[in-house]
PDB file of C-alpha atoms in Angstrom:
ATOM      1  CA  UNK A 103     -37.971  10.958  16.614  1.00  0.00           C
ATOM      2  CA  UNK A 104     -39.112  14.625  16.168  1.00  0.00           C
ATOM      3  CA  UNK A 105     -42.911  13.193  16.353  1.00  0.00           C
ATOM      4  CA  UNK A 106     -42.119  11.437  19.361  1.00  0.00           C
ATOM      5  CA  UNK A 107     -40.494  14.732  20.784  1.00  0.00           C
ATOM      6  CA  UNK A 108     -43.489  16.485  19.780  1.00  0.00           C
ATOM      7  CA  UNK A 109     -46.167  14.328  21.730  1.00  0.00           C
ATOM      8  CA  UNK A 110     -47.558  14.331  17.978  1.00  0.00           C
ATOM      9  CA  UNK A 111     -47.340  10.513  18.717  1.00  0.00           C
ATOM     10  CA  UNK A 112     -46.719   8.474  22.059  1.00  0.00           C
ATOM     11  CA  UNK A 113     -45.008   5.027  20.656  1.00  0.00           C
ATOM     12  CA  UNK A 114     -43.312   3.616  17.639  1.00  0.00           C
ATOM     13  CA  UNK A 115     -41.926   0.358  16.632  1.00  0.00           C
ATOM     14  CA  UNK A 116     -38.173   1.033  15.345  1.00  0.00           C
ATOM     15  CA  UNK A 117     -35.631  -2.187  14.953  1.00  0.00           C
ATOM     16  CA  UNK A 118     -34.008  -3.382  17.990  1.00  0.00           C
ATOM     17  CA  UNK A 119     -32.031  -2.254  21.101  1.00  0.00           C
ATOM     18  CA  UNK A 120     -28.950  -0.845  18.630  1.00  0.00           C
ATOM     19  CA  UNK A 121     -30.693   1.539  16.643  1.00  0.00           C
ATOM     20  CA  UNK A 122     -32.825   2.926  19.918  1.00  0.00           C
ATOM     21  CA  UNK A 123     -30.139   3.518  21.545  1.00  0.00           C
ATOM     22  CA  UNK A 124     -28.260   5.042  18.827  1.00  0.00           C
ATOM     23  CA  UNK A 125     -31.137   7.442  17.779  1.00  0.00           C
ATOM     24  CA  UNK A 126     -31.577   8.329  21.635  1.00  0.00           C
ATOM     25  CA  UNK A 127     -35.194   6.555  21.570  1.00  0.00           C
ATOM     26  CA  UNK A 128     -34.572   6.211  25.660  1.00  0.00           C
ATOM     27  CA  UNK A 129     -34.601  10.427  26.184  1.00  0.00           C
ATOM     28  CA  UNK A 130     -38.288  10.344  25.077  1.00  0.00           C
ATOM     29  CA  UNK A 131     -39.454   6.709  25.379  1.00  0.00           C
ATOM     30  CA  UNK A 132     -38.437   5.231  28.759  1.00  0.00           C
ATOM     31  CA  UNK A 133     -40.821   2.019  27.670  1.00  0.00           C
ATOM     32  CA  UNK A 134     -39.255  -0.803  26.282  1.00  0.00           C
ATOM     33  CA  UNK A 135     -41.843  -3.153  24.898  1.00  0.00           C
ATOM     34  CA  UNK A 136     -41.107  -6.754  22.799  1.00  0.00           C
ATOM     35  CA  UNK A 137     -41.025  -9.117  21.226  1.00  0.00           C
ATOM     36  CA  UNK A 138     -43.505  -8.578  19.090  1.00  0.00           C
ATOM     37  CA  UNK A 139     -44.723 -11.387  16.322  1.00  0.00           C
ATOM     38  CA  UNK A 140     -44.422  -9.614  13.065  1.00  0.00           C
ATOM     39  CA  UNK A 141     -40.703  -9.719  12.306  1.00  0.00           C
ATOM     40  CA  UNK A 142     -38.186 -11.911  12.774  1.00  0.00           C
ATOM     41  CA  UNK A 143     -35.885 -10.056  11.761  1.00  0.00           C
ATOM     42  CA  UNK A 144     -35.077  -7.643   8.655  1.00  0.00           C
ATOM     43  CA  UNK A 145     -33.219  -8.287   5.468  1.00  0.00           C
ATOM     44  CA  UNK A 146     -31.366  -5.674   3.448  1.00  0.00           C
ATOM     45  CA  UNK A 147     -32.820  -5.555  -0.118  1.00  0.00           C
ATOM     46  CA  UNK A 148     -31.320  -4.398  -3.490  1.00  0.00           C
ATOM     47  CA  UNK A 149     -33.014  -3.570  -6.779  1.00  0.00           C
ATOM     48  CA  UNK A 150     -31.889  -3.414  -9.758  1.00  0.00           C
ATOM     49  CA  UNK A 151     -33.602  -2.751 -13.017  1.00  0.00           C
ATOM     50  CA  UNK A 152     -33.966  -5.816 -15.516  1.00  0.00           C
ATOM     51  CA  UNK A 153     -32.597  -4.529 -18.446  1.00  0.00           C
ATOM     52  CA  UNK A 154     -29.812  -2.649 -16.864  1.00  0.00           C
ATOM     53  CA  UNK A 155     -29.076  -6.286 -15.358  1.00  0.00           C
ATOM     54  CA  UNK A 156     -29.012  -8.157 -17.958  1.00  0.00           C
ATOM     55  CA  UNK A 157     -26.385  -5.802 -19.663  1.00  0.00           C
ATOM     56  CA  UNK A 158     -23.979  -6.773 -16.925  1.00  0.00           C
ATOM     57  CA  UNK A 159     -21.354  -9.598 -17.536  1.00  0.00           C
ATOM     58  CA  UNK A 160     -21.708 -12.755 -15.676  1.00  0.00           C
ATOM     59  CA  UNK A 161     -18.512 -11.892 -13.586  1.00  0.00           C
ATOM     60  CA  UNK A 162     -20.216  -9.009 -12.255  1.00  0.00           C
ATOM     61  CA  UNK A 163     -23.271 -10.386 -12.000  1.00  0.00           C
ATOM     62  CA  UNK A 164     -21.992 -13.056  -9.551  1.00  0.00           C
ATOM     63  CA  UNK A 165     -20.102 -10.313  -7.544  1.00  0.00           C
ATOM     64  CA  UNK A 166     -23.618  -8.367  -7.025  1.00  0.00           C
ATOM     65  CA  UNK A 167     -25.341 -11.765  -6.089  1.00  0.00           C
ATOM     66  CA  UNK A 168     -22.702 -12.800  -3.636  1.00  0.00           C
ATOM     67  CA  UNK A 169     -21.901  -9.243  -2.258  1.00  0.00           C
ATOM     68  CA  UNK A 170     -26.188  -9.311  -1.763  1.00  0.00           C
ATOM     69  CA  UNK A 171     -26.503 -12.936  -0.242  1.00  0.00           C
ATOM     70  CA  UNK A 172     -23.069 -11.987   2.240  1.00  0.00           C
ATOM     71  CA  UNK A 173     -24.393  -8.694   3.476  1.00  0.00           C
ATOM     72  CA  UNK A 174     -28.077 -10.684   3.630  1.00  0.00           C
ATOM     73  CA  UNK A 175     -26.603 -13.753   5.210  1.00  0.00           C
ATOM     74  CA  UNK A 176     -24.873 -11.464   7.917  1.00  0.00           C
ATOM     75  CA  UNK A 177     -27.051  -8.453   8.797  1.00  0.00           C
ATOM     76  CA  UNK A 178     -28.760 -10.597  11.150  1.00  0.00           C
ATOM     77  CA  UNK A 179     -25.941 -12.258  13.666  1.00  0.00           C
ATOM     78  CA  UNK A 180     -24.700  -8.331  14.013  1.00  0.00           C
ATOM     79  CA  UNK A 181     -27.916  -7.375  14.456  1.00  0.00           C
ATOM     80  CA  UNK A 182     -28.098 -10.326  17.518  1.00  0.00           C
ATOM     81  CA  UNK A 183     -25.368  -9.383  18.939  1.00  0.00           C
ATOM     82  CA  UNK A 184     -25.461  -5.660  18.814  1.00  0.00           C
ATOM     83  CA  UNK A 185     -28.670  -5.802  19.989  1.00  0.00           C
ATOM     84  CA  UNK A 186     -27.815  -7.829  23.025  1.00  0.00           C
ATOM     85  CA  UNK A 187     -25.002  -5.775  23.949  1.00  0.00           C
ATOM     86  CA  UNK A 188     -27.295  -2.357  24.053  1.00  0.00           C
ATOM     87  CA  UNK A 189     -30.581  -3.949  25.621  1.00  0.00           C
ATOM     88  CA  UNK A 190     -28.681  -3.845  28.982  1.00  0.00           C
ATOM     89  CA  UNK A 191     -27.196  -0.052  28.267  1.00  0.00           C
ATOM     90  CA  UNK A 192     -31.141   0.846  27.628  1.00  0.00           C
ATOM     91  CA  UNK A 193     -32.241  -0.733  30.929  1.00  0.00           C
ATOM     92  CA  UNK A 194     -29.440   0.180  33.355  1.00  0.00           C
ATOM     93  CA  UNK A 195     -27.819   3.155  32.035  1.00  0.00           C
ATOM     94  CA  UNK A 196     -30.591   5.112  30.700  1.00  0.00           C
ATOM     95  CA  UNK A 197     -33.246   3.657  33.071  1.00  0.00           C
ATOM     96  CA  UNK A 198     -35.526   1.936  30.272  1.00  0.00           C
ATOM     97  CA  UNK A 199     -38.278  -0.515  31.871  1.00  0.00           C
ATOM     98  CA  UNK A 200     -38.456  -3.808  29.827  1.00  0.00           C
ATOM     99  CA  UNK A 201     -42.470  -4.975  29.234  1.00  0.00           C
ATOM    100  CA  UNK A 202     -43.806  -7.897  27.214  1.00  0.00           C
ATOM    101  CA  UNK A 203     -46.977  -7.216  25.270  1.00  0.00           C
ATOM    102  CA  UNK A 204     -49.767  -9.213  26.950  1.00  0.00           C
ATOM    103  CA  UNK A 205     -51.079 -11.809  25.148  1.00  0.00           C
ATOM    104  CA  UNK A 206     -54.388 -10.464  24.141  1.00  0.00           C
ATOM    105  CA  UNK A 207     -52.574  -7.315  22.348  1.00  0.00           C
ATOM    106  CA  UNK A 208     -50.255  -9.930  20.423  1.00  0.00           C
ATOM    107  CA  UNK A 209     -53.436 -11.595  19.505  1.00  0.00           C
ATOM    108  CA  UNK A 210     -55.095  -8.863  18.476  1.00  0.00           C
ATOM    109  CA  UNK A 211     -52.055  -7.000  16.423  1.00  0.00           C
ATOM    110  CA  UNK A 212     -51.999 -10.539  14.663  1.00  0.00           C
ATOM    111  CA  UNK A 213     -55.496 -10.522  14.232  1.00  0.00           C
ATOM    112  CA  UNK A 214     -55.483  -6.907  12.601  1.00  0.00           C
ATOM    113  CA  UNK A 215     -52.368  -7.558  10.338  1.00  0.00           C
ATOM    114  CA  UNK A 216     -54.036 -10.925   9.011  1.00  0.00           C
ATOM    115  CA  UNK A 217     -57.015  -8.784   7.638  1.00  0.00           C
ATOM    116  CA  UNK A 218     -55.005  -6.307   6.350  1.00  0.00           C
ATOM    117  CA  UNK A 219     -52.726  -8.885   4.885  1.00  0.00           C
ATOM    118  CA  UNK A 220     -55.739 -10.733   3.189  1.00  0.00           C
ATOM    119  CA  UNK A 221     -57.035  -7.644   1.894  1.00  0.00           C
ATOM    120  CA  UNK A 222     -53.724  -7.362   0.183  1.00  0.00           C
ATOM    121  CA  UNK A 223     -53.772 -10.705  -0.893  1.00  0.00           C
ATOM    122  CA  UNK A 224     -56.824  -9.841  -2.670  1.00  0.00           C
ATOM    123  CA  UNK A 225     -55.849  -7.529  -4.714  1.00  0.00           C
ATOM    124  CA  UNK A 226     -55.012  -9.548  -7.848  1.00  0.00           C
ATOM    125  CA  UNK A 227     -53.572 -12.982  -8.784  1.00  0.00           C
ATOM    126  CA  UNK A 228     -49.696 -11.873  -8.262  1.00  0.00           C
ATOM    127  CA  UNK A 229     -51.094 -11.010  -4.335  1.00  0.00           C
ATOM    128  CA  UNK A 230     -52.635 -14.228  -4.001  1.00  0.00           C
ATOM    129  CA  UNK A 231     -50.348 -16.297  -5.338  1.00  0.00           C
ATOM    130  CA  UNK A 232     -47.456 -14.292  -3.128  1.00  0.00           C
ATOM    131  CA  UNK A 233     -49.470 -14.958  -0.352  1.00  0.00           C
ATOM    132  CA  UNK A 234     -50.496 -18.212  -0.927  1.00  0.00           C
ATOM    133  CA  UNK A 235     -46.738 -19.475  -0.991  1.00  0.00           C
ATOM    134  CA  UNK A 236     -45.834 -17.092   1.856  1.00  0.00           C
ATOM    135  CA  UNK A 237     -48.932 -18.590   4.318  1.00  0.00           C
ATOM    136  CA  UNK A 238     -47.818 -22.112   3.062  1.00  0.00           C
ATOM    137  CA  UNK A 239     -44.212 -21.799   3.994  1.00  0.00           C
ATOM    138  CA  UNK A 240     -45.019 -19.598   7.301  1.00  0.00           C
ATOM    139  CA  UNK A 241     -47.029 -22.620   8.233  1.00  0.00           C
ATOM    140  CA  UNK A 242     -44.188 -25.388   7.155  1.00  0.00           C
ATOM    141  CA  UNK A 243     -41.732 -23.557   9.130  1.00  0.00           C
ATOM    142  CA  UNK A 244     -43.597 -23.097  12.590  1.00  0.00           C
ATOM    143  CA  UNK A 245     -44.052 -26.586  12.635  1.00  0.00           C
ATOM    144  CA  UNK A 246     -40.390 -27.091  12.808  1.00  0.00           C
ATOM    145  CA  UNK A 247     -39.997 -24.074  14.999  1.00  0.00           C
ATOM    146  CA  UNK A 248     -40.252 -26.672  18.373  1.00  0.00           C
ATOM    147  CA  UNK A 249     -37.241 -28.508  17.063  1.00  0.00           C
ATOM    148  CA  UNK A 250     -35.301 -25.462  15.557  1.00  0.00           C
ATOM    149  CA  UNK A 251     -35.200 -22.119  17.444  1.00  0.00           C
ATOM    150  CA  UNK A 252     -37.874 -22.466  19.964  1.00  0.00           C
ATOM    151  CA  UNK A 253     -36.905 -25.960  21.037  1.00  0.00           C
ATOM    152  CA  UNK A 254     -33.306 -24.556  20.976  1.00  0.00           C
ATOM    153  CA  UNK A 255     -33.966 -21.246  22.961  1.00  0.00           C
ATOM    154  CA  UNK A 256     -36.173 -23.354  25.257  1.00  0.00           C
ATOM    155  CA  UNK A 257     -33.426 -26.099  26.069  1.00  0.00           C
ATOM    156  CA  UNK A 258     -30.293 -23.078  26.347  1.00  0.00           C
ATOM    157  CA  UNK A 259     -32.464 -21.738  28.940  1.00  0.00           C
ATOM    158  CA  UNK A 260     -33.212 -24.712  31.241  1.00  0.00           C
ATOM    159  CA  UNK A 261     -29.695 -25.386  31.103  1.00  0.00           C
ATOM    160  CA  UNK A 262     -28.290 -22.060  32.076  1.00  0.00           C
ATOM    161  CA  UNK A 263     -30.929 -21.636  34.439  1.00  0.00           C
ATOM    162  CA  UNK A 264     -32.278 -18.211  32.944  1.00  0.00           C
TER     163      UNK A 264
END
């Protein structure tokens, strides 16, 4: 926020409607651009070293695992919805104009990241393999996307008219 304030830089990409408007992104950004194609959406992520893992018992092993998959498995739907609910405070209470990226700056940002992501890639067999299985199931799963969320976002829409 502080470089935004600053004019040290004029845009940045930060979560969703909820945090802007929590971190008061709308008092120096009044431009409201998405969605983009690079993220989904976020998961949480915990680490834990090996060793120090491996000296926990199985009962509390489970409890981290299951504490981890609940807060994974939910940080999305309250992300959805809290996002929904401040998207319209953004745009009519703190007078935020609502763009979509045009579709040659989506296809270039996707051209950009897939070189930097295949220079990654290159950088050893652990990359490649990593991104191997990540391009594989990327490509699995947007073949399904007309019957899962795009066929379902599509066919909510036509019905409620929006």
């Amino acid at each position: 926020m502080p470089a935004l304030q600053a004019g040290v830089i004029d845009t940045a990409e930060w979560v969703g409607p909820w945090n802007n408007l929590a971190f008061g992104f709308y008092k120096v950004a009044k431009h409201y651009y998405g969605p983009g194609f690079h993220e989904r959406s976020t998961c949480g992520e915990l680490m834990i070293d090996l060793n120090a893992w491996n000296k926990l018992p199985k009962d509390l092993q489970n409890i981290v695992f299951t504490a981890s998959l609940t807060t994974n498995s939910r940080m999305p739907s309250e992300y959805f919805a809290k996002n929904a609910g401040s998207l319209p405070v953004l745009l009519n209470e703190h007078n935020v104009q609502l763009h979509s990226f045009p579709d040659d700056v989506l296809r270039t940002m996707y051209s950009l990241s897939e070189d930097v992501v295949a220079e990654t890639a290159s950088e050893g067999e652990v990359n490649r393999r990593a991104h191997d299985s990540w391009s594989q199931f990327r490509h699995t799963s947007m073949e399904y996307q007309p019957l899962s969320d795009l066929g379902f976002t599509r066919n909510r829409a036509l019905t409620l008219g929006t």
